[in-house]
PDB file of C-alpha atoms and ligand atoms in Angstrom:
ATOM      1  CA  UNK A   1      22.625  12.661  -1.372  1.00 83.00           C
ATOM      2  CA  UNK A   2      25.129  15.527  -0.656  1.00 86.00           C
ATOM      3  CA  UNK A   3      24.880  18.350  -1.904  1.00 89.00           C
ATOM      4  CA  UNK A   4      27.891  20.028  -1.243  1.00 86.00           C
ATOM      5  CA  UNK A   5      29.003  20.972  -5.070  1.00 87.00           C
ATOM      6  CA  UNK A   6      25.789  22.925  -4.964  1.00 93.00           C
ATOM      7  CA  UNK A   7      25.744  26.234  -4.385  1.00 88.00           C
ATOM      8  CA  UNK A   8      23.905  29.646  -6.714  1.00 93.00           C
ATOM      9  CA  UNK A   9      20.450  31.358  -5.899  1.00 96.00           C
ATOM     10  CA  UNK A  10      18.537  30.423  -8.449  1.00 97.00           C
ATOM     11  CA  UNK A  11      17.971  26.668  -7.222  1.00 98.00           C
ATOM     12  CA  UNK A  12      15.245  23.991  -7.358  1.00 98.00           C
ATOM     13  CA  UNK A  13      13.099  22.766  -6.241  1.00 98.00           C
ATOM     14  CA  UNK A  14      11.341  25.300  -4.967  1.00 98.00           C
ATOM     15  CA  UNK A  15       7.376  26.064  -2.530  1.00 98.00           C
ATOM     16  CA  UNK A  16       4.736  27.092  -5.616  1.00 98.00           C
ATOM     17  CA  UNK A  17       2.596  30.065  -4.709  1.00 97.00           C
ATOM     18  CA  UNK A  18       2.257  33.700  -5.994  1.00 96.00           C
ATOM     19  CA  UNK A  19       2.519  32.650  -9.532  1.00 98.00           C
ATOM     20  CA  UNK A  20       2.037  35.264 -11.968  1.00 98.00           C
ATOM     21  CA  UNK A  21      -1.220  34.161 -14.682  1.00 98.00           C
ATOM     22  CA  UNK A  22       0.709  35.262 -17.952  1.00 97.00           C
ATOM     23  CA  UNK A  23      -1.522  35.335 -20.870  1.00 96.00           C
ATOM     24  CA  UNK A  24       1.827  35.093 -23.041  1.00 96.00           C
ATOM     25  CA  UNK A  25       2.628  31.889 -22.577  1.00 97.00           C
ATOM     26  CA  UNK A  26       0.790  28.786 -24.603  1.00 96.00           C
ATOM     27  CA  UNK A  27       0.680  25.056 -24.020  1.00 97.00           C
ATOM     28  CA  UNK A  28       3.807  23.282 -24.768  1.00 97.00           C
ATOM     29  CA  UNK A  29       4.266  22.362 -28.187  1.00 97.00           C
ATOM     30  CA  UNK A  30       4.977  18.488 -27.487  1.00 97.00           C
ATOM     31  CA  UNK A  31       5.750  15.740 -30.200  1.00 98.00           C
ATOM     32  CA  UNK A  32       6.279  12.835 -28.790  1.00 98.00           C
ATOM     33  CA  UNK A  33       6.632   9.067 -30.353  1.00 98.00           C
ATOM     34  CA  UNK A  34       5.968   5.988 -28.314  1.00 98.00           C
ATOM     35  CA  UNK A  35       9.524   4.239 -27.251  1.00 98.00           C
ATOM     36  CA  UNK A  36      10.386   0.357 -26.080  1.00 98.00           C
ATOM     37  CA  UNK A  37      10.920  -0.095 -22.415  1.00 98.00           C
ATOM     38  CA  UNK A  38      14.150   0.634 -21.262  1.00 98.00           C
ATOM     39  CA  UNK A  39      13.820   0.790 -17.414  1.00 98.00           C
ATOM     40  CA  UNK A  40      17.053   1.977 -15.390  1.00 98.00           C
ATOM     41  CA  UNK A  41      17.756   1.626 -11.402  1.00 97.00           C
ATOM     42  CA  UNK A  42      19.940   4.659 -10.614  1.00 96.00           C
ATOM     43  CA  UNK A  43      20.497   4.153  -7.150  1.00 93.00           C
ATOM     44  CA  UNK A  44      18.870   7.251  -6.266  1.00 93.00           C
ATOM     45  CA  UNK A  45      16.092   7.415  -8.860  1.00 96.00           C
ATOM     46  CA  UNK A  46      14.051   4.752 -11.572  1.00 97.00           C
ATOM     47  CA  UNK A  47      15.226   6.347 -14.859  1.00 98.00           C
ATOM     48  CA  UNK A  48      12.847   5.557 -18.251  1.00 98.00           C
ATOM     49  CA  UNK A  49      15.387   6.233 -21.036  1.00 98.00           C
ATOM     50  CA  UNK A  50      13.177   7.405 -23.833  1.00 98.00           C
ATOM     51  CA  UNK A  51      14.131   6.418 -27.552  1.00 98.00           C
ATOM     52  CA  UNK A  52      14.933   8.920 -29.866  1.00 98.00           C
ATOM     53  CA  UNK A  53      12.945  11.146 -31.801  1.00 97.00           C
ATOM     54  CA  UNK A  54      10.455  13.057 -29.231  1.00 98.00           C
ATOM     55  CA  UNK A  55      10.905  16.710 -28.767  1.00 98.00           C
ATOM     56  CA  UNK A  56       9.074  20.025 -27.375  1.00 98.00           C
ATOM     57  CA  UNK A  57      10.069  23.517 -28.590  1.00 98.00           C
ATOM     58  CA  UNK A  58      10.398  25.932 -25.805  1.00 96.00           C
ATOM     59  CA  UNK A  59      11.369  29.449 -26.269  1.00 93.00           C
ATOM     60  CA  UNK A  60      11.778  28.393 -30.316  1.00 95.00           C
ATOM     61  CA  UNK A  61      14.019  26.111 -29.413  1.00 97.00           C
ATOM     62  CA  UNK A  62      13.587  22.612 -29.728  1.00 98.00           C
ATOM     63  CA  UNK A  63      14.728  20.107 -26.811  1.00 98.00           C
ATOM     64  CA  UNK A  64      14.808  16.438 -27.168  1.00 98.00           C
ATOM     65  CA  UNK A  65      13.604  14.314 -24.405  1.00 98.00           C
ATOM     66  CA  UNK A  66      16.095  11.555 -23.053  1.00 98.00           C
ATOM     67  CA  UNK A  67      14.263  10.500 -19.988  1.00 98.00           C
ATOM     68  CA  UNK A  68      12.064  10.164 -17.343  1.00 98.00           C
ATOM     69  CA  UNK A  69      12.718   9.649 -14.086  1.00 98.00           C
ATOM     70  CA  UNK A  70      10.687   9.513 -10.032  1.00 98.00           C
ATOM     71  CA  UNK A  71      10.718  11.094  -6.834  1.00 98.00           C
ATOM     72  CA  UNK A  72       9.326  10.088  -3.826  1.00 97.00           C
ATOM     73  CA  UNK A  73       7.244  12.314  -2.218  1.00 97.00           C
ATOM     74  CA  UNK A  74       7.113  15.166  -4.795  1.00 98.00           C
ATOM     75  CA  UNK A  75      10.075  17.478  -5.120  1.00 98.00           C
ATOM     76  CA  UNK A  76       8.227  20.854  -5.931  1.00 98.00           C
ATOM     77  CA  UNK A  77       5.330  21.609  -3.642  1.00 98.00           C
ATOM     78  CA  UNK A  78       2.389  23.156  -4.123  1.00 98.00           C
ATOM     79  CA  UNK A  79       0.463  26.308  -1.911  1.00 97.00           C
ATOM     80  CA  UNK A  80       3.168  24.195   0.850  1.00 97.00           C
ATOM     81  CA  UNK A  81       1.960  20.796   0.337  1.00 98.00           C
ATOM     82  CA  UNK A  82       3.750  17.930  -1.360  1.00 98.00           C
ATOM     83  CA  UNK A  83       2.412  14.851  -3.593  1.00 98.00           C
ATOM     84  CA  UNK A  84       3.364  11.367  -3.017  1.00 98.00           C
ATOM     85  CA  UNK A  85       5.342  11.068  -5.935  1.00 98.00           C
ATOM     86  CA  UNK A  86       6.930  13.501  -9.255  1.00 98.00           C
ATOM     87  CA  UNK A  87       8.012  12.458 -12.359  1.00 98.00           C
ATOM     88  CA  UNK A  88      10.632  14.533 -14.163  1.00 98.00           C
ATOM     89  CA  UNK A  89      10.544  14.420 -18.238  1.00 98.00           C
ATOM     90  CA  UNK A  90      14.145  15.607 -18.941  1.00 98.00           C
ATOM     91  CA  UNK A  91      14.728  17.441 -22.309  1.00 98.00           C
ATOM     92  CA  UNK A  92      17.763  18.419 -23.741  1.00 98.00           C
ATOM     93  CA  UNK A  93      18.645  21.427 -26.284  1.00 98.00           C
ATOM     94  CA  UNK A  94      21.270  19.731 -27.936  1.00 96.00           C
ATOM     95  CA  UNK A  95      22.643  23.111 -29.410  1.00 96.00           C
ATOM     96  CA  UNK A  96      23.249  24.735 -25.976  1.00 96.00           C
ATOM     97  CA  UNK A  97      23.306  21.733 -23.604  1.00 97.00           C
ATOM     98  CA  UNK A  98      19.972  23.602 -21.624  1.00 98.00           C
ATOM     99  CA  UNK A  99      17.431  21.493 -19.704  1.00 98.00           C
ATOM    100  CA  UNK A 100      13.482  22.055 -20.243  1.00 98.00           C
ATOM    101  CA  UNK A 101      12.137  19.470 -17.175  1.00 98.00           C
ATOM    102  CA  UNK A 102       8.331  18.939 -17.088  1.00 98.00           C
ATOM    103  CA  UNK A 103       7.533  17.816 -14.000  1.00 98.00           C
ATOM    104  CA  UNK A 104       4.364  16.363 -13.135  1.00 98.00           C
ATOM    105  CA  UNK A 105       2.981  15.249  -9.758  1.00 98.00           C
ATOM    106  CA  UNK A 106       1.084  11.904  -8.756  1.00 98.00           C
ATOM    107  CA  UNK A 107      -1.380  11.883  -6.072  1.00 98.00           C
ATOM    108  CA  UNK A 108      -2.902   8.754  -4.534  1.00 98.00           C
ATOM    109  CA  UNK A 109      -6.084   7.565  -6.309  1.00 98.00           C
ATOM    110  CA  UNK A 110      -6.715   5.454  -9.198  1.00 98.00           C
ATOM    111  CA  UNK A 111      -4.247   2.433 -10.454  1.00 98.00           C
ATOM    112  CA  UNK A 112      -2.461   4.235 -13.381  1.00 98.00           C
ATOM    113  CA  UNK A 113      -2.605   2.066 -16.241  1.00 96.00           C
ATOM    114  CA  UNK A 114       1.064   2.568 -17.395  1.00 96.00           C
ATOM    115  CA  UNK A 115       2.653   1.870 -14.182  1.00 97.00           C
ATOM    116  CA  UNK A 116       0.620  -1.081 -13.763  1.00 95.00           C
ATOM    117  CA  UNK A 117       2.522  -2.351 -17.070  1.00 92.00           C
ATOM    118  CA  UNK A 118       6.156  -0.892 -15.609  1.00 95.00           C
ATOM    119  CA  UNK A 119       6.103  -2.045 -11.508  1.00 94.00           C
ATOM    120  CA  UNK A 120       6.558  -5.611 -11.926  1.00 94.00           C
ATOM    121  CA  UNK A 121       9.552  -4.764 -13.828  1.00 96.00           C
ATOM    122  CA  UNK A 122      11.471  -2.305 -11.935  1.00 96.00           C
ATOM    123  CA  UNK A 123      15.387  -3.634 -11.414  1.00 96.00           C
ATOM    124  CA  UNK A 124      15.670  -3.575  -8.000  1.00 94.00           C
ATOM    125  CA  UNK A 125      19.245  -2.995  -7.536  1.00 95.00           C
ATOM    126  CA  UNK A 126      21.864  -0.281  -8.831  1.00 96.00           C
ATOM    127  CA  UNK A 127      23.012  -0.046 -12.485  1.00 96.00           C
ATOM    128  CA  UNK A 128      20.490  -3.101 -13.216  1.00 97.00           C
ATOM    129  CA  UNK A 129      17.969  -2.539 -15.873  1.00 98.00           C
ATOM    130  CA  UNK A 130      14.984  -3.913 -17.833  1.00 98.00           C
ATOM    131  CA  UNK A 131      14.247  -3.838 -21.832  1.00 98.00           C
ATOM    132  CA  UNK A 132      11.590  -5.028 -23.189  1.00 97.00           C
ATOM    133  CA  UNK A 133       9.906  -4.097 -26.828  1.00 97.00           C
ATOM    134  CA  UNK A 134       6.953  -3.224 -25.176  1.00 95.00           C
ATOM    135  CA  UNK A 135       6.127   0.556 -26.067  1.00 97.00           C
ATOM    136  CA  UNK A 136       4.602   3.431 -24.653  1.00 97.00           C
ATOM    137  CA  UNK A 137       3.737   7.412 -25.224  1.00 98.00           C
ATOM    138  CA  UNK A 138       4.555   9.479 -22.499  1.00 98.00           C
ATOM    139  CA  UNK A 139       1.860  11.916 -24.111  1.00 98.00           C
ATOM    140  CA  UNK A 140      -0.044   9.316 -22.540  1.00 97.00           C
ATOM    141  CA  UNK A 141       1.189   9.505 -18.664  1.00 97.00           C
ATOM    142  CA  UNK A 142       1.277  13.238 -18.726  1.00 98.00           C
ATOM    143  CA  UNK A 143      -2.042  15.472 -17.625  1.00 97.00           C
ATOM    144  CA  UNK A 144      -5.008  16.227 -19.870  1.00 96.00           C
ATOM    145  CA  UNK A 145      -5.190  19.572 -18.860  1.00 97.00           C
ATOM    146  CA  UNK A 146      -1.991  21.410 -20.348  1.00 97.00           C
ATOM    147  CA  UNK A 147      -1.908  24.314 -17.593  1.00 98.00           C
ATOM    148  CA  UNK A 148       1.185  25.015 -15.736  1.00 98.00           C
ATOM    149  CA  UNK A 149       4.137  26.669 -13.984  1.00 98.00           C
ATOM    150  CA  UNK A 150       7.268  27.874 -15.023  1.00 98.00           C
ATOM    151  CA  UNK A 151      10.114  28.958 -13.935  1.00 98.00           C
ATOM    152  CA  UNK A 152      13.990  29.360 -13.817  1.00 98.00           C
ATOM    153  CA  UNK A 153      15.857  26.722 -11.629  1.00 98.00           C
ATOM    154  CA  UNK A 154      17.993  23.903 -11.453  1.00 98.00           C
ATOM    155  CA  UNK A 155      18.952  20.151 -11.210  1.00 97.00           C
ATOM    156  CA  UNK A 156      17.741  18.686  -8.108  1.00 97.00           C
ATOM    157  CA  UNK A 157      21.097  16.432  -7.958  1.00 96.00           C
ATOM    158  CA  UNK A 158      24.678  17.583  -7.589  1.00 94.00           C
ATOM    159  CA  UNK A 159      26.260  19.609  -9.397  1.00 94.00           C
ATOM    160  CA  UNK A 160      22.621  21.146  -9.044  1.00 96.00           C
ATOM    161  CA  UNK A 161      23.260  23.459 -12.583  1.00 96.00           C
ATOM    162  CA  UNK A 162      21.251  26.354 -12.985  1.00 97.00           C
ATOM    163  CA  UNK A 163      20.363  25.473 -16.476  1.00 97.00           C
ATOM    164  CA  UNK A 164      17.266  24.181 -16.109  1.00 98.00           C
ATOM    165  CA  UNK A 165      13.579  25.915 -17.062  1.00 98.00           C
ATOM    166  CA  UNK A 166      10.591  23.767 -15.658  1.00 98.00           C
ATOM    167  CA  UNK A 167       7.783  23.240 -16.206  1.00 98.00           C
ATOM    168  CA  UNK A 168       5.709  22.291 -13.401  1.00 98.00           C
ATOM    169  CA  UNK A 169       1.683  21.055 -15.045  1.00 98.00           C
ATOM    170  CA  UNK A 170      -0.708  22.525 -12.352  1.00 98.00           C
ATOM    171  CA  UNK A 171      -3.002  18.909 -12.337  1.00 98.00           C
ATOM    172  CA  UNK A 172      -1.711  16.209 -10.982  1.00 98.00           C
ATOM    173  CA  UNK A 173      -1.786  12.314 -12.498  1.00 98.00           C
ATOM    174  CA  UNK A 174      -3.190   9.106  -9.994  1.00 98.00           C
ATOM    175  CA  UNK A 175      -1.745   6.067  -8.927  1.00 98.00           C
ATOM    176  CA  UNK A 176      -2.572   3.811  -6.564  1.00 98.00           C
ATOM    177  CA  UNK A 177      -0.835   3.684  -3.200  1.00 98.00           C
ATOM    178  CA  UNK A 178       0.447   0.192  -3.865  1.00 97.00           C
ATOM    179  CA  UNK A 179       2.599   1.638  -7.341  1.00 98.00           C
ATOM    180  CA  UNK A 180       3.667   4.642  -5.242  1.00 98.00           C
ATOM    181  CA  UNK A 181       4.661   2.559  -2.633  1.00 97.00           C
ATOM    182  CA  UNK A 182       6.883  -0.002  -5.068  1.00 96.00           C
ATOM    183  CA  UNK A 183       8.927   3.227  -6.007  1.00 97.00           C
ATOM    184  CA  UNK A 184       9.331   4.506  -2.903  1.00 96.00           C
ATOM    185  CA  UNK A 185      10.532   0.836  -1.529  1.00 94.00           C
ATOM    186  CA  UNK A 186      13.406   1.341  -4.447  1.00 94.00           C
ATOM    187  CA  UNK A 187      13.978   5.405  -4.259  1.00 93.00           C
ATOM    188  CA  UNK A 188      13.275   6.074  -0.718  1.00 91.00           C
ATOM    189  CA  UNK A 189      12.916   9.503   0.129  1.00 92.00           C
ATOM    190  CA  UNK A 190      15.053  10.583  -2.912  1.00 95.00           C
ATOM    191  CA  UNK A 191      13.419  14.199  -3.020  1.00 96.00           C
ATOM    192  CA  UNK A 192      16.125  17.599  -2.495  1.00 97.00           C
ATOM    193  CA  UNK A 193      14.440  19.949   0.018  1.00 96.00           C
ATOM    194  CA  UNK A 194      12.657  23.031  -1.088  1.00 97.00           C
ATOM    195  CA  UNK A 195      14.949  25.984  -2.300  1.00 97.00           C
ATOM    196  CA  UNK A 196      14.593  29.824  -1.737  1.00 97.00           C
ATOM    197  CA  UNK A 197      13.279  31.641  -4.776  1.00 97.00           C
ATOM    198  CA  UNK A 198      14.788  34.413  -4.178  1.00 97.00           C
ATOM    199  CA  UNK A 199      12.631  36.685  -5.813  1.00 96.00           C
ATOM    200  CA  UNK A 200      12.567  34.708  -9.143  1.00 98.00           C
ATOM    201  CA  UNK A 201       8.653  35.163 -10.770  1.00 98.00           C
ATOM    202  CA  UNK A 202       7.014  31.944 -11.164  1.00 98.00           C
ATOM    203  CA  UNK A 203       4.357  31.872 -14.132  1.00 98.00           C
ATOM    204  CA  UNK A 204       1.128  30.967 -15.129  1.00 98.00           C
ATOM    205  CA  UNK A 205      -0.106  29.263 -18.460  1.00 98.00           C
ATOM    206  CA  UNK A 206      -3.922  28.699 -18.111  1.00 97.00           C
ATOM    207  CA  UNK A 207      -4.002  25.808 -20.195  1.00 93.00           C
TER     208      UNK A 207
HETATM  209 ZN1   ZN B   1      14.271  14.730 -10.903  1.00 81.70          ZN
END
């Protein structure tokens, strides 16, 4: 990847620690309808375009979510240590063209029951892709436990835009080291390295 059309201070992603517990902030109101399967190799990333019609509200605002896509290991780290894997649930505020990413991390452990429906399937070369009517909620990947981080950041790919607030959930989701390991066959090491924060406060919802 180069990152050479990236520049700014406020950049992503970035080492977790110090956050700030702020009893403000509430779990994410999320409504989410299940989709078909409509499985996308990006080259760099496996993309789930989502189907129309889910949405969170963030700030009052609501933001539609268009996709989901992987890293291998984990992008954002944690007290300095990475996860095998992130996913990154991409929402867009079609009024102002802002990002709201949730990104959640996978550790080794348990065969995750929607992968295990997904890895057979994933195109294995760029711009090839795989539909199917199957469906699925992503309410149902994401973490029980609604706690998180947030902060102000960026895209992780060029042109790396600092319009992005994410939304990092504290607990991590399993899979199983054989579905990590079919996405990182495909993705390789397709994570950005850790950014400065440069004094930005990251925060704390107790969830
Ligand atoms: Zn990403």
């Amino acid at each position: 990847m180069d990152y050479t059309p990236c520049g700014g201070t406020v950049q992503s992603p970035v080492n977790i620690e110090g956050a700030v517990y702020d009893p403000s902030l509430a779990d994410i109101p999320q409504t989410y309808n299940s989709t078909a399967t409509h499985i996308v190799n990006k080259g760099h990333t496996v993309q789930f375009n989502y189907d129309a019609g889910s949405s969170i509200v963030v700030g009052g605002e609501t933001y539609t979510l268009l996709q989901f896509h992987t890293h291998t290991h984990s992008e954002h780290a944690l007290g300095g240590a990475s996860f095998p894997m992130e996913m990154h649930f991409v929402h867009k505020n079609e009024a102002t063209g802002k990002l709201a990413v949730i990104g959640v991390f996978v550790r080794e452990g348990a065969e995750n029951s929607f992968l295990k429906g997904v890895v057979d399937h994933l195109p294995a070369t760029k711009d090839s892709t795989y539909n199917a009517n199957d469906t699925f909620n992503v309410a149902d990947i994401m973490p029980g436990n609604k706690s998180y981080f947030t902060y102000s950041g960026s895209l992780t790919t060029p042109p790396c835009s600092e319009t992005v607030s994410w939304f990092v959930m504290e607990n991590p989701i399993e899979a199983s080291a054989t579905q990590i390991g079919d996405f990182e066959n495909l993705e390789h090491e397709n994570h950005r390295p850790l950014q400065p924060v440069n004094g930005r406060t990251i925060k704390f919802h107790k969830g």
